[in-house]
């Protein structure tokens, strides 16, 4: 095995980082079948796949190997248990090998085991310094079994968290249930994750929509008009399973510009409140200092360096924010947004009472 720094030295940092999509979903939800279909399509040209399975003998990579030579298997075991080193080395080796043979590497798809907790995978792809400049998190694609989704979301914590952090939800096996059940799954997942795009795996454009359309990070939370309606409808009418799992998402428009101290203060406040219950946050803000548009991301309790965008996404230019987690309180989160008005460094409130003392009378 080549030394990591030697492999990294072979990988060019010129150009945009290669997007790494994370394909997740509970056991038997159709991940491999959906990925197999994509690899057979012309749009998969330049795609490498990393498969992770639980157990001593890998099966999925054999299935995928029937249609693609660009399939690599991580050491057996769960990505959430021993991810960093194995995935980092595999990705850098993929890039180095592609460069040696002159193959244009356009995308990597990391297929996780159905038992994987999604957050460590996202941590590695966002925060691993060895991968910075070479690879970047693309989209999180979660497959959801239309037949079993309601029960799995209620009973399996992994399913609920996989749904909650998704950028794209692919509803599989819709041909095996009636329209009412498909609709119920859609309503349940909307209440848990209103910002994700929903795709019927059987639709003609499903593969393109899931794997090939614009990376969600460039337009992270849209359209918000639909979000507000979907959120209210889902929580009040059809979210029995969501209430039982306590996983959900809250989205907000934010008027006005903010600053680095305000973003830091808000993040401190939210981490103090939710701790391990916090799954993911994504937001787009305009900075007072520079008028630059910045994308912020948090995974779990870790906040990653904001990314400055070249331009504000087309459409409404208000700041926007989505928080995903367990047992979120919309009213509390709405009150916490006042922390974004803080413009003095070092002011890090731990609760709303402390925020009131920092910003008296600003409710």
Short mmCIF file of C-alpha atoms in Angstrom, two decimals:
data_model
loop_
_atom_site.label_atom_id
_atom_site.label_comp_id
_atom_site.label_asym_id
_atom_site.label_seq_id
_atom_site.Cartn_x
_atom_site.Cartn_y
_atom_site.Cartn_z
CA UNK A 1 0.00 0.00 0.00
CA UNK A 2 1.42 3.39 -0.99
CA UNK A 3 2.04 5.97 1.69
CA UNK A 4 -0.78 8.45 1.99
CA UNK A 5 1.33 11.56 1.40
CA UNK A 6 2.87 9.98 -1.73
CA UNK A 7 -0.57 9.22 -3.13
CA UNK A 8 -1.83 12.71 -2.31
CA UNK A 9 1.16 14.17 -4.10
CA UNK A 10 0.06 12.52 -7.33
CA UNK A 11 -3.39 14.07 -7.24
CA UNK A 12 -3.73 17.43 -8.88
CA UNK A 13 -5.49 20.14 -6.90
CA UNK A 14 -6.23 22.15 -10.03
CA UNK A 15 -9.85 22.70 -10.89
CA UNK A 16 -12.93 22.12 -8.78
CA UNK A 17 -12.89 19.33 -6.16
CA UNK A 18 -14.44 16.05 -7.25
CA UNK A 19 -17.94 15.69 -5.74
CA UNK A 20 -18.52 12.68 -3.50
CA UNK A 21 -22.16 11.67 -3.23
CA UNK A 22 -23.16 9.61 -0.20
CA UNK A 23 -25.76 6.96 -0.99
CA UNK A 24 -27.42 5.68 2.15
CA UNK A 25 -30.66 4.08 3.24
CA UNK A 26 -31.78 1.30 5.54
CA UNK A 27 -31.11 -2.39 4.87
CA UNK A 28 -33.08 -3.64 1.87
CA UNK A 29 -34.27 -0.19 0.78
CA UNK A 30 -32.89 -0.57 -2.74
CA UNK A 31 -29.56 1.31 -2.66
CA UNK A 32 -27.59 -1.18 -4.73
CA UNK A 33 -30.38 -1.70 -7.25
CA UNK A 34 -30.71 2.06 -7.81
CA UNK A 35 -26.94 2.53 -8.07
CA UNK A 36 -26.70 -0.43 -10.47
CA UNK A 37 -29.18 1.29 -12.79
CA UNK A 38 -27.15 4.50 -12.69
CA UNK A 39 -23.89 2.71 -13.50
CA UNK A 40 -25.49 1.22 -16.61
CA UNK A 41 -26.41 4.70 -17.89
CA UNK A 42 -24.26 6.94 -20.07
CA UNK A 43 -24.31 9.60 -17.36
CA UNK A 44 -22.17 7.39 -15.10
CA UNK A 45 -19.08 7.87 -17.28
CA UNK A 46 -16.21 8.97 -15.04
CA UNK A 47 -17.89 7.76 -11.85
CA UNK A 48 -16.07 5.64 -9.26
CA UNK A 49 -17.94 3.76 -6.54
CA UNK A 50 -16.80 2.91 -3.02
CA UNK A 51 -18.90 0.20 -1.36
CA UNK A 52 -18.96 -0.50 2.37
CA UNK A 53 -20.64 -3.58 3.82
CA UNK A 54 -20.98 -5.22 7.20
CA UNK A 55 -19.60 -8.73 7.30
CA UNK A 56 -16.55 -10.63 6.19
CA UNK A 57 -17.74 -11.28 2.63
CA UNK A 58 -18.79 -8.37 0.44
CA UNK A 59 -21.80 -8.91 -1.79
CA UNK A 60 -22.79 -5.52 -3.17
CA UNK A 61 -19.45 -4.93 -4.91
CA UNK A 62 -19.92 -8.21 -6.79
CA UNK A 63 -23.36 -7.09 -7.99
CA UNK A 64 -22.06 -3.67 -8.99
CA UNK A 65 -18.96 -5.16 -10.58
CA UNK A 66 -21.21 -6.76 -13.18
CA UNK A 67 -21.84 -3.34 -14.67
CA UNK A 68 -18.81 -1.26 -13.67
CA UNK A 69 -15.09 -1.77 -13.23
CA UNK A 70 -14.82 1.36 -11.08
CA UNK A 71 -15.98 -0.31 -7.86
CA UNK A 72 -13.77 -0.48 -4.78
CA UNK A 73 -14.67 -2.20 -1.51
CA UNK A 74 -13.66 -0.72 1.82
CA UNK A 75 -12.42 -3.12 4.49
CA UNK A 76 -15.38 -4.98 5.98
CA UNK A 77 -17.05 -3.16 8.79
CA UNK A 78 -19.31 -0.18 9.17
CA UNK A 79 -18.29 3.20 7.79
CA UNK A 80 -19.46 4.82 11.00
CA UNK A 81 -17.01 2.76 13.07
CA UNK A 82 -13.67 3.13 11.27
CA UNK A 83 -14.28 5.59 8.50
CA UNK A 84 -11.61 8.27 8.38
CA UNK A 85 -8.44 6.44 7.43
CA UNK A 86 -9.97 3.84 5.11
CA UNK A 87 -12.15 6.23 3.16
CA UNK A 88 -9.45 8.91 2.92
CA UNK A 89 -6.89 6.47 1.55
CA UNK A 90 -9.38 4.90 -0.84
CA UNK A 91 -10.45 8.26 -2.28
CA UNK A 92 -6.90 9.51 -2.77
CA UNK A 93 -5.94 6.22 -4.41
CA UNK A 94 -8.92 6.52 -6.75
CA UNK A 95 -7.86 10.01 -7.80
CA UNK A 96 -4.21 9.00 -8.24
CA UNK A 97 -5.12 5.96 -10.32
CA UNK A 98 -7.48 7.98 -12.50
CA UNK A 99 -4.72 10.51 -13.13
CA UNK A 100 -2.18 7.81 -14.06
CA UNK A 101 -4.41 6.26 -16.71
CA UNK A 102 -5.75 9.56 -17.99
CA UNK A 103 -9.36 8.87 -17.00
CA UNK A 104 -11.43 11.98 -16.23
CA UNK A 105 -12.83 11.36 -12.76
CA UNK A 106 -16.08 13.30 -12.52
CA UNK A 107 -17.75 11.82 -9.44
CA UNK A 108 -17.39 9.32 -6.61
CA UNK A 109 -20.38 7.59 -5.05
CA UNK A 110 -19.86 6.22 -1.53
CA UNK A 111 -22.49 3.57 -0.80
CA UNK A 112 -22.78 2.96 2.92
CA UNK A 113 -24.12 -0.07 4.71
CA UNK A 114 -27.75 0.19 5.68
CA UNK A 115 -26.74 0.24 9.34
CA UNK A 116 -24.49 3.27 8.97
CA UNK A 117 -24.97 6.36 11.09
CA UNK A 118 -24.67 9.10 8.43
CA UNK A 119 -22.92 11.84 10.41
CA UNK A 120 -19.38 10.37 10.51
CA UNK A 121 -19.44 9.96 6.73
CA UNK A 122 -20.35 13.62 6.32
CA UNK A 123 -17.69 14.64 8.85
CA UNK A 124 -15.00 12.94 6.79
CA UNK A 125 -16.04 14.41 3.47
CA UNK A 126 -16.48 17.93 4.80
CA UNK A 127 -13.76 18.16 7.41
CA UNK A 128 -10.87 15.88 6.43
CA UNK A 129 -7.91 18.17 5.66
CA UNK A 130 -6.18 15.50 3.60
CA UNK A 131 -9.14 15.48 1.21
CA UNK A 132 -9.59 19.25 1.00
CA UNK A 133 -8.98 20.49 -2.52
CA UNK A 134 -9.35 17.02 -4.02
CA UNK A 135 -12.85 15.98 -2.96
CA UNK A 136 -15.96 17.69 -1.60
CA UNK A 137 -19.27 16.44 -0.28
CA UNK A 138 -21.75 16.38 -3.14
CA UNK A 139 -25.22 15.30 -2.14
CA UNK A 140 -26.62 12.88 0.40
CA UNK A 141 -28.99 10.48 -1.38
CA UNK A 142 -31.21 8.33 0.84
CA UNK A 143 -33.32 5.46 -0.44
CA UNK A 144 -36.64 4.89 1.33
CA UNK A 145 -38.66 1.68 0.96
CA UNK A 146 -42.28 2.71 0.29
CA UNK A 147 -43.58 -0.53 1.81
CA UNK A 148 -41.68 -0.39 5.09
CA UNK A 149 -40.80 3.29 5.58
CA UNK A 150 -43.42 4.13 8.21
CA UNK A 151 -42.44 1.24 10.47
CA UNK A 152 -38.70 1.67 9.93
CA UNK A 153 -38.83 5.38 10.69
CA UNK A 154 -40.69 4.65 13.91
CA UNK A 155 -38.53 1.74 15.01
CA UNK A 156 -35.05 2.27 13.50
CA UNK A 157 -33.14 5.35 14.60
CA UNK A 158 -30.74 4.95 11.66
CA UNK A 159 -33.58 5.26 9.14
CA UNK A 160 -34.90 8.44 10.70
CA UNK A 161 -31.45 10.04 10.75
CA UNK A 162 -30.68 8.94 7.18
CA UNK A 163 -33.91 10.57 6.03
CA UNK A 164 -33.31 13.73 8.06
CA UNK A 165 -29.87 14.55 6.60
CA UNK A 166 -30.72 13.74 2.96
CA UNK A 167 -30.51 16.22 0.11
CA UNK A 168 -32.37 13.76 -2.12
CA UNK A 169 -34.89 11.13 -1.01
CA UNK A 170 -35.43 8.30 -3.49
CA UNK A 171 -38.69 6.48 -2.79
CA UNK A 172 -38.27 2.87 -3.91
CA UNK A 173 -40.68 -0.04 -4.51
CA UNK A 174 -43.60 2.28 -5.23
CA UNK A 175 -44.94 -0.35 -7.65
CA UNK A 176 -45.58 -2.64 -4.68
CA UNK A 177 -47.93 -0.31 -2.78
CA UNK A 178 -50.97 1.77 -3.59
CA UNK A 179 -51.02 5.52 -4.22
CA UNK A 180 -52.28 6.30 -0.71
CA UNK A 181 -49.27 4.60 0.88
CA UNK A 182 -46.85 6.41 -1.43
CA UNK A 183 -48.51 9.69 -0.48
CA UNK A 184 -48.26 8.86 3.23
CA UNK A 185 -44.54 8.18 2.92
CA UNK A 186 -44.09 11.49 1.14
CA UNK A 187 -45.97 13.38 3.84
CA UNK A 188 -44.02 11.69 6.62
CA UNK A 189 -40.65 12.48 5.07
CA UNK A 190 -41.67 16.06 4.32
CA UNK A 191 -42.29 16.61 8.02
CA UNK A 192 -38.88 15.15 8.85
CA UNK A 193 -36.91 16.84 6.08
CA UNK A 194 -38.81 19.50 4.16
CA UNK A 195 -35.80 20.71 2.18
CA UNK A 196 -34.97 17.40 0.47
CA UNK A 197 -36.03 16.68 -3.09
CA UNK A 198 -38.27 13.61 -3.39
CA UNK A 199 -37.93 11.27 -6.35
CA UNK A 200 -39.85 8.15 -7.33
CA UNK A 201 -37.17 5.58 -8.17
CA UNK A 202 -39.34 4.31 -11.02
CA UNK A 203 -39.62 7.72 -12.74
CA UNK A 204 -37.98 8.16 -16.13
CA UNK A 205 -35.72 10.98 -14.89
CA UNK A 206 -34.96 9.46 -11.47
CA UNK A 207 -31.30 8.65 -12.13
CA UNK A 208 -30.49 12.05 -13.60
CA UNK A 209 -32.37 13.87 -10.84
CA UNK A 210 -30.65 11.93 -8.06
CA UNK A 211 -27.07 11.83 -9.32
CA UNK A 212 -26.56 14.52 -11.95
CA UNK A 213 -28.47 17.70 -11.19
CA UNK A 214 -26.87 20.75 -9.55
CA UNK A 215 -25.07 20.08 -6.28
CA UNK A 216 -27.43 21.05 -3.42
CA UNK A 217 -24.73 23.06 -1.64
CA UNK A 218 -24.89 25.74 -4.32
CA UNK A 219 -28.56 26.40 -3.65
CA UNK A 220 -28.93 24.84 -0.23
CA UNK A 221 -32.50 25.54 0.81
CA UNK A 222 -35.08 26.13 -1.88
CA UNK A 223 -37.86 26.76 -2.55
CA UNK A 224 -38.63 28.15 0.89
CA UNK A 225 -42.18 29.17 0.02
CA UNK A 226 -43.02 25.49 -0.44
CA UNK A 227 -41.04 24.55 2.65
CA UNK A 228 -43.15 26.65 4.96
CA UNK A 229 -46.37 25.07 3.71
CA UNK A 230 -44.97 21.55 3.72
CA UNK A 231 -43.60 21.89 7.22
CA UNK A 232 -46.84 23.08 8.73
CA UNK A 233 -48.93 20.51 6.88
CA UNK A 234 -46.68 17.62 7.81
CA UNK A 235 -46.39 18.43 11.50
CA UNK A 236 -50.03 19.05 12.18
CA UNK A 237 -51.72 16.45 10.04
CA UNK A 238 -49.76 13.34 9.17
CA UNK A 239 -46.56 12.99 11.18
CA UNK A 240 -47.32 10.29 13.73
CA UNK A 241 -44.09 8.42 12.96
CA UNK A 242 -42.09 11.63 13.02
CA UNK A 243 -43.35 12.52 16.49
CA UNK A 244 -42.37 9.08 17.71
CA UNK A 245 -38.84 9.34 16.34
CA UNK A 246 -38.54 13.04 17.24
CA UNK A 247 -36.40 13.68 14.16
CA UNK A 248 -37.32 16.72 12.12
CA UNK A 249 -36.20 19.90 10.39
CA UNK A 250 -36.95 23.59 10.87
CA UNK A 251 -36.32 26.19 8.16
CA UNK A 252 -36.22 29.98 8.40
CA UNK A 253 -35.88 33.07 6.24
CA UNK A 254 -33.61 35.63 7.88
CA UNK A 255 -33.82 39.31 7.02
CA UNK A 256 -30.71 41.47 6.94
CA UNK A 257 -27.00 40.78 6.88
CA UNK A 258 -25.02 39.14 9.63
CA UNK A 259 -21.37 38.88 10.68
CA UNK A 260 -18.87 36.25 11.76
CA UNK A 261 -19.45 37.01 15.48
CA UNK A 262 -23.20 36.60 14.98
CA UNK A 263 -22.83 33.25 13.24
CA UNK A 264 -20.45 32.03 15.96
CA UNK A 265 -22.80 33.19 18.70
CA UNK A 266 -25.80 31.47 17.14
CA UNK A 267 -23.91 28.22 16.66
CA UNK A 268 -22.74 28.22 20.30
CA UNK A 269 -26.31 28.76 21.46
CA UNK A 270 -27.70 25.89 19.38
CA UNK A 271 -24.96 23.44 20.38
CA UNK A 272 -25.50 24.25 24.06
CA UNK A 273 -29.22 23.59 23.65
CA UNK A 274 -29.23 20.39 21.57
CA UNK A 275 -25.80 18.77 21.84
CA UNK A 276 -25.89 15.23 20.42
CA UNK A 277 -29.50 15.75 19.24
CA UNK A 278 -28.21 18.12 16.54
CA UNK A 279 -27.74 16.34 13.21
CA UNK A 280 -27.05 18.95 10.55
CA UNK A 281 -27.49 22.59 9.73
CA UNK A 282 -27.06 24.44 6.46
CA UNK A 283 -27.44 28.13 5.87
CA UNK A 284 -26.74 30.88 3.39
CA UNK A 285 -25.87 34.36 4.72
CA UNK A 286 -24.60 37.69 3.42
CA UNK A 287 -21.80 39.12 5.54
CA UNK A 288 -21.86 42.72 6.74
CA UNK A 289 -18.08 42.92 6.49
CA UNK A 290 -17.74 42.05 2.81
CA UNK A 291 -21.26 41.60 1.41
CA UNK A 292 -20.06 38.15 0.33
CA UNK A 293 -22.44 35.20 0.25
CA UNK A 294 -21.29 32.41 2.55
CA UNK A 295 -22.52 28.86 2.96
CA UNK A 296 -22.32 27.47 6.50
CA UNK A 297 -22.52 23.81 7.43
CA UNK A 298 -22.61 22.00 10.72
CA UNK A 299 -22.63 18.25 11.20
CA UNK A 300 -23.47 17.08 14.68
CA UNK A 301 -21.87 19.59 17.05
CA UNK A 302 -18.99 20.41 14.70
CA UNK A 303 -19.07 23.64 12.73
CA UNK A 304 -17.06 23.67 9.50
CA UNK A 305 -15.28 26.68 7.98
CA UNK A 306 -17.82 28.64 5.93
CA UNK A 307 -17.51 28.55 2.15
CA UNK A 308 -17.59 31.84 0.26
CA UNK A 309 -19.70 31.62 -2.88
CA UNK A 310 -18.83 33.50 -6.05
CA UNK A 311 -22.35 34.88 -6.31
CA UNK A 312 -25.67 34.78 -4.54
CA UNK A 313 -27.91 31.98 -5.90
CA UNK A 314 -30.56 33.16 -8.33
CA UNK A 315 -33.86 34.03 -6.65
CA UNK A 316 -34.71 35.49 -3.27
CA UNK A 317 -31.61 37.10 -1.76
CA UNK A 318 -32.65 36.79 1.87
CA UNK A 319 -30.52 34.70 4.18
CA UNK A 320 -31.89 31.25 4.93
CA UNK A 321 -31.23 28.48 7.39
CA UNK A 322 -32.30 24.88 8.00
CA UNK A 323 -31.65 22.97 11.22
CA UNK A 324 -32.08 19.19 11.36
CA UNK A 325 -32.17 17.28 14.61
CA UNK A 326 -34.08 15.41 17.27
CA UNK A 327 -36.78 17.08 19.38
CA UNK A 328 -36.28 20.52 17.83
CA UNK A 329 -38.38 23.41 19.14
CA UNK A 330 -39.37 25.87 16.43
CA UNK A 331 -40.18 28.73 18.81
CA UNK A 332 -36.87 28.36 20.63
CA UNK A 333 -34.95 28.25 17.36
CA UNK A 334 -36.78 31.33 16.10
CA UNK A 335 -35.76 33.17 19.28
CA UNK A 336 -32.17 31.98 18.93
CA UNK A 337 -31.85 33.71 15.55
CA UNK A 338 -31.50 37.03 17.38
CA UNK A 339 -27.93 35.91 18.12
CA UNK A 340 -27.11 36.60 14.47
CA UNK A 341 -27.36 40.33 15.28
CA UNK A 342 -24.32 40.13 17.58
CA UNK A 343 -21.38 41.91 15.96
CA UNK A 344 -18.79 41.81 18.75
CA UNK A 345 -16.39 38.88 18.79
CA UNK A 346 -16.26 36.67 21.89
CA UNK A 347 -19.90 37.05 22.92
CA UNK A 348 -21.09 33.43 23.04
CA UNK A 349 -24.40 33.07 24.88
CA UNK A 350 -25.18 29.65 26.35
CA UNK A 351 -28.94 30.17 26.62
CA UNK A 352 -31.67 32.66 25.70
CA UNK A 353 -31.40 34.46 29.06
CA UNK A 354 -27.77 35.26 28.34
CA UNK A 355 -28.74 36.34 24.83
CA UNK A 356 -31.33 38.72 26.33
CA UNK A 357 -28.61 40.29 28.48
CA UNK A 358 -26.38 40.77 25.44
CA UNK A 359 -29.19 42.16 23.27
CA UNK A 360 -31.64 43.76 25.73
CA UNK A 361 -34.98 44.72 24.27
CA UNK A 362 -34.29 43.11 20.87
CA UNK A 363 -37.07 40.53 20.59
#
